[in-house]
PDB file of C-alpha atoms and ligand atoms in Angstrom:
ATOM      1  CA  MET A   1      -4.012  -4.666  15.326  1.00  0.00           C
ATOM      2  CA  LYS A   2      -6.976  -2.101  14.567  1.00  0.00           C
ATOM      3  CA  THR A   3      -6.194   1.724  15.265  1.00  0.00           C
ATOM      4  CA  ILE A   4      -8.315   4.480  15.032  1.00  0.00           C
ATOM      5  CA  ASN A   5      -6.556   7.848  13.813  1.00  0.00           C
ATOM      6  CA  GLU A   6      -9.272  10.466  12.976  1.00  0.00           C
ATOM      7  CA  ASP A   7     -10.446  14.176  13.863  1.00  0.00           C
ATOM      8  CA  PHE A   8     -12.324  14.424  16.965  1.00  0.00           C
ATOM      9  CA  THR A   9     -13.769  16.895  19.499  1.00  0.00           C
ATOM     10  CA  CYS A  10     -12.095  16.832  22.736  1.00  0.00           C
ATOM     11  CA  ILE A  11     -14.672  15.525  25.862  1.00  0.00           C
ATOM     12  CA  GLU A  12     -12.930  17.895  28.171  1.00  0.00           C
ATOM     13  CA  CYS A  13     -12.046  21.583  26.307  1.00  0.00           C
ATOM     14  CA  TRP A  14     -14.183  21.106  23.252  1.00  0.00           C
ATOM     15  CA  LYS A  15     -11.482  21.892  20.782  1.00  0.00           C
ATOM     16  CA  GLU A  16     -11.409  20.230  17.482  1.00  0.00           C
ATOM     17  CA  ILE A  17      -8.461  18.052  17.295  1.00  0.00           C
ATOM     18  CA  LYS A  18      -6.591  17.002  13.995  1.00  0.00           C
ATOM     19  CA  LYS A  19      -5.594  13.575  13.685  1.00  0.00           C
ATOM     20  CA  ALA A  20      -1.768  13.279  14.477  1.00  0.00           C
ATOM     21  CA  GLU A  21       0.454  12.898  11.471  1.00  0.00           C
ATOM     22  CA  LYS A  22       2.394   9.439  12.497  1.00  0.00           C
ATOM     23  CA  THR A  23       0.789   8.602  15.541  1.00  0.00           C
ATOM     24  CA  CYS A  24      -2.308   7.481  16.682  1.00  0.00           C
ATOM     25  CA  ARG A  25      -3.470  10.223  18.806  1.00  0.00           C
ATOM     26  CA  ASN A  26      -5.844   9.183  21.957  1.00  0.00           C
ATOM     27  CA  HIS A  27      -5.304  12.397  23.904  1.00  0.00           C
ATOM     28  CA  CYS A  28      -5.833  16.081  23.537  1.00  0.00           C
ATOM     29  CA  PRO A  29      -2.917  17.887  22.959  1.00  0.00           C
ATOM     30  CA  PHE A  30      -4.187  21.264  24.788  1.00  0.00           C
ATOM     31  CA  CYS A  31      -5.663  19.414  28.011  1.00  0.00           C
ATOM     32  CA  PHE A  32      -4.378  16.307  28.010  1.00  0.00           C
ATOM     33  CA  THR A  33      -7.570  14.301  28.576  1.00  0.00           C
ATOM     34  CA  SER A  34      -8.556  11.133  26.995  1.00  0.00           C
ATOM     35  CA  MET A  35     -11.707   8.876  26.758  1.00  0.00           C
ATOM     36  CA  HIS A  36     -11.106   5.291  28.486  1.00  0.00           C
ATOM     37  CA  VAL A  37     -11.401   3.128  25.407  1.00  0.00           C
ATOM     38  CA  ASP A  38      -9.228  -0.138  24.499  1.00  0.00           C
ATOM     39  CA  TRP A  39      -8.437   0.436  21.111  1.00  0.00           C
ATOM     40  CA  ASP A  40      -6.224  -2.451  20.577  1.00  0.00           C
ATOM     41  CA  ILE A  41      -8.851  -4.797  21.859  1.00  0.00           C
ATOM     42  CA  PRO A  42     -12.335  -3.558  20.432  1.00  0.00           C
ATOM     43  CA  TRP A  43     -14.688  -6.066  22.309  1.00  0.00           C
ATOM     44  CA  ASP A  44     -12.879  -5.749  25.465  1.00  0.00           C
ATOM     45  CA  ARG A  45     -15.258  -5.183  28.085  1.00  0.00           C
ATOM     46  CA  SER A  46     -13.451  -1.882  29.343  1.00  0.00           C
ATOM     47  CA  THR A  47     -14.414   0.116  26.268  1.00  0.00           C
ATOM     48  CA  GLN A  48     -17.875   0.311  28.031  1.00  0.00           C
ATOM     49  CA  CYS A  49     -16.477   2.522  30.300  1.00  0.00           C
ATOM     50  CA  HIS A  50     -15.603   5.482  27.987  1.00  0.00           C
ATOM     51  CA  TRP A  51     -15.237   7.749  30.885  1.00  0.00           C
ATOM     52  CA  LYS A  52     -12.509  10.622  30.648  1.00  0.00           C
ATOM     53  CA  MET A  53      -9.176   9.859  31.404  1.00  0.00           C
ATOM     54  CA  TYR A  54      -6.689  12.550  33.019  1.00  0.00           C
ATOM     55  CA  PRO A  55      -3.258  12.653  32.848  1.00  0.00           C
ATOM     56  CA  THR A  56      -1.762  11.797  36.578  1.00  0.00           C
ATOM     57  CA  ALA A  57       1.959  11.265  36.123  1.00  0.00           C
ATOM     58  CA  TYR A  58       4.801  11.389  33.424  1.00  0.00           C
ATOM     59  CA  GLU A  59       8.384  10.034  33.014  1.00  0.00           C
ATOM     60  CA  MET A  60      11.250  10.696  30.675  1.00  0.00           C
ATOM     61  CA  LYS A  61      11.961   7.588  28.774  1.00  0.00           C
ATOM     62  CA  ASN A  62      14.802   7.482  25.992  1.00  0.00           C
ATOM     63  CA  TRP A  63      14.544  11.210  26.184  1.00  0.00           C
ATOM     64  CA  ASP A  64      10.655  11.350  25.352  1.00  0.00           C
ATOM     65  CA  TYR A  65       8.100  11.766  27.675  1.00  0.00           C
ATOM     66  CA  ARG A  66       5.814   8.986  28.699  1.00  0.00           C
ATOM     67  CA  ILE A  67       2.333  10.088  30.155  1.00  0.00           C
ATOM     68  CA  LEU A  68       0.309   7.961  32.942  1.00  0.00           C
ATOM     69  CA  PHE A  69      -3.381   8.246  32.307  1.00  0.00           C
ATOM     70  CA  THR A  70      -5.881   7.223  34.928  1.00  0.00           C
ATOM     71  CA  CYS A  71      -9.680   6.773  34.475  1.00  0.00           C
ATOM     72  CA  THR A  72     -11.856   8.983  36.704  1.00  0.00           C
ATOM     73  CA  LYS A  73     -14.432   5.831  36.802  1.00  0.00           C
ATOM     74  CA  CYS A  74     -12.858   2.431  36.849  1.00  0.00           C
ATOM     75  CA  TRP A  75      -9.313   3.681  37.880  1.00  0.00           C
ATOM     76  CA  LYS A  76      -7.676   1.748  35.346  1.00  0.00           C
ATOM     77  CA  THR A  77      -4.281   3.620  33.868  1.00  0.00           C
ATOM     78  CA  HIS A  78      -2.140   3.091  30.678  1.00  0.00           C
ATOM     79  CA  ARG A  79       0.946   4.979  29.737  1.00  0.00           C
ATOM     80  CA  ASN A  80       1.145   6.724  26.276  1.00  0.00           C
ATOM     81  CA  LYS A  81       3.909   8.781  24.627  1.00  0.00           C
ATOM     82  CA  ARG A  82       3.354  12.492  24.034  1.00  0.00           C
ATOM     83  CA  ALA A  83       2.498  13.424  20.248  1.00  0.00           C
ATOM     84  CA  THR A  84       4.869  15.687  18.883  1.00  0.00           C
ATOM     85  CA  ASP A  85       2.231  18.724  19.054  1.00  0.00           C
ATOM     86  CA  ASP A  86       1.347  18.078  22.765  1.00  0.00           C
ATOM     87  CA  GLU A  87       1.576  21.352  24.822  1.00  0.00           C
ATOM     88  CA  ILE A  88       4.028  19.617  26.820  1.00  0.00           C
ATOM     89  CA  THR A  89       4.774  22.358  29.302  1.00  0.00           C
ATOM     90  CA  ASN A  90       1.152  22.729  30.217  1.00  0.00           C
ATOM     91  CA  LEU A  91       1.375  18.989  31.815  1.00  0.00           C
ATOM     92  CA  PRO A  92       2.817  19.516  35.203  1.00  0.00           C
ATOM     93  CA  SER A  93       0.247  22.012  36.035  1.00  0.00           C
ATOM     94  CA  LEU A  94      -2.499  20.105  34.411  1.00  0.00           C
ATOM     95  CA  ILE A  95      -1.691  17.231  36.411  1.00  0.00           C
ATOM     96  CA  GLU A  96      -2.016  19.277  39.598  1.00  0.00           C
ATOM     97  CA  LYS A  97      -5.429  20.660  38.706  1.00  0.00           C
ATOM     98  CA  TYR A  98      -6.993  16.956  37.668  1.00  0.00           C
ATOM     99  CA  ARG A  99      -5.915  15.406  41.187  1.00  0.00           C
ATOM    100  CA  ILE A 100      -8.907  16.633  42.940  1.00  0.00           C
ATOM    101  CA  HIS A 101     -10.508  13.973  40.569  1.00  0.00           C
ATOM    102  CA  PHE A 102      -8.729  11.101  42.198  1.00  0.00           C
ATOM    103  CA  ASN A 103      -8.956  12.110  45.973  1.00  0.00           C
TER     104      ASN A 103
HETATM  105 ZN1   ZN B 201      -9.185  18.963  25.622  1.00  0.00          ZN
HETATM  106 ZN1   ZN B 202     -12.542   3.616  32.827  1.00  0.00          ZN
END
């Protein structure tokens, strides 16, 4: 499985994001925005999307947060574990803020 784990600039808040230590980071630890790319299937047709995905829900599973992301263009969803340095306390209000994109 090909994974991409490198520094990147957030497409939403433009902060410089350092790559995560142990996990493959695919969302911004500050605003939780990610880009719609299927990392594990590089030539999947959905990699053409490259649109913003925002967090739309979260749940606790095995004492850890699992965040549901929804693409603002094609409405595809995927779940991801939080990274250890995510600003998790900001998540509920960010989900409220991004809700406007899905009306
Ligand atoms: Zn961000
Ligand atoms: Zn998409």
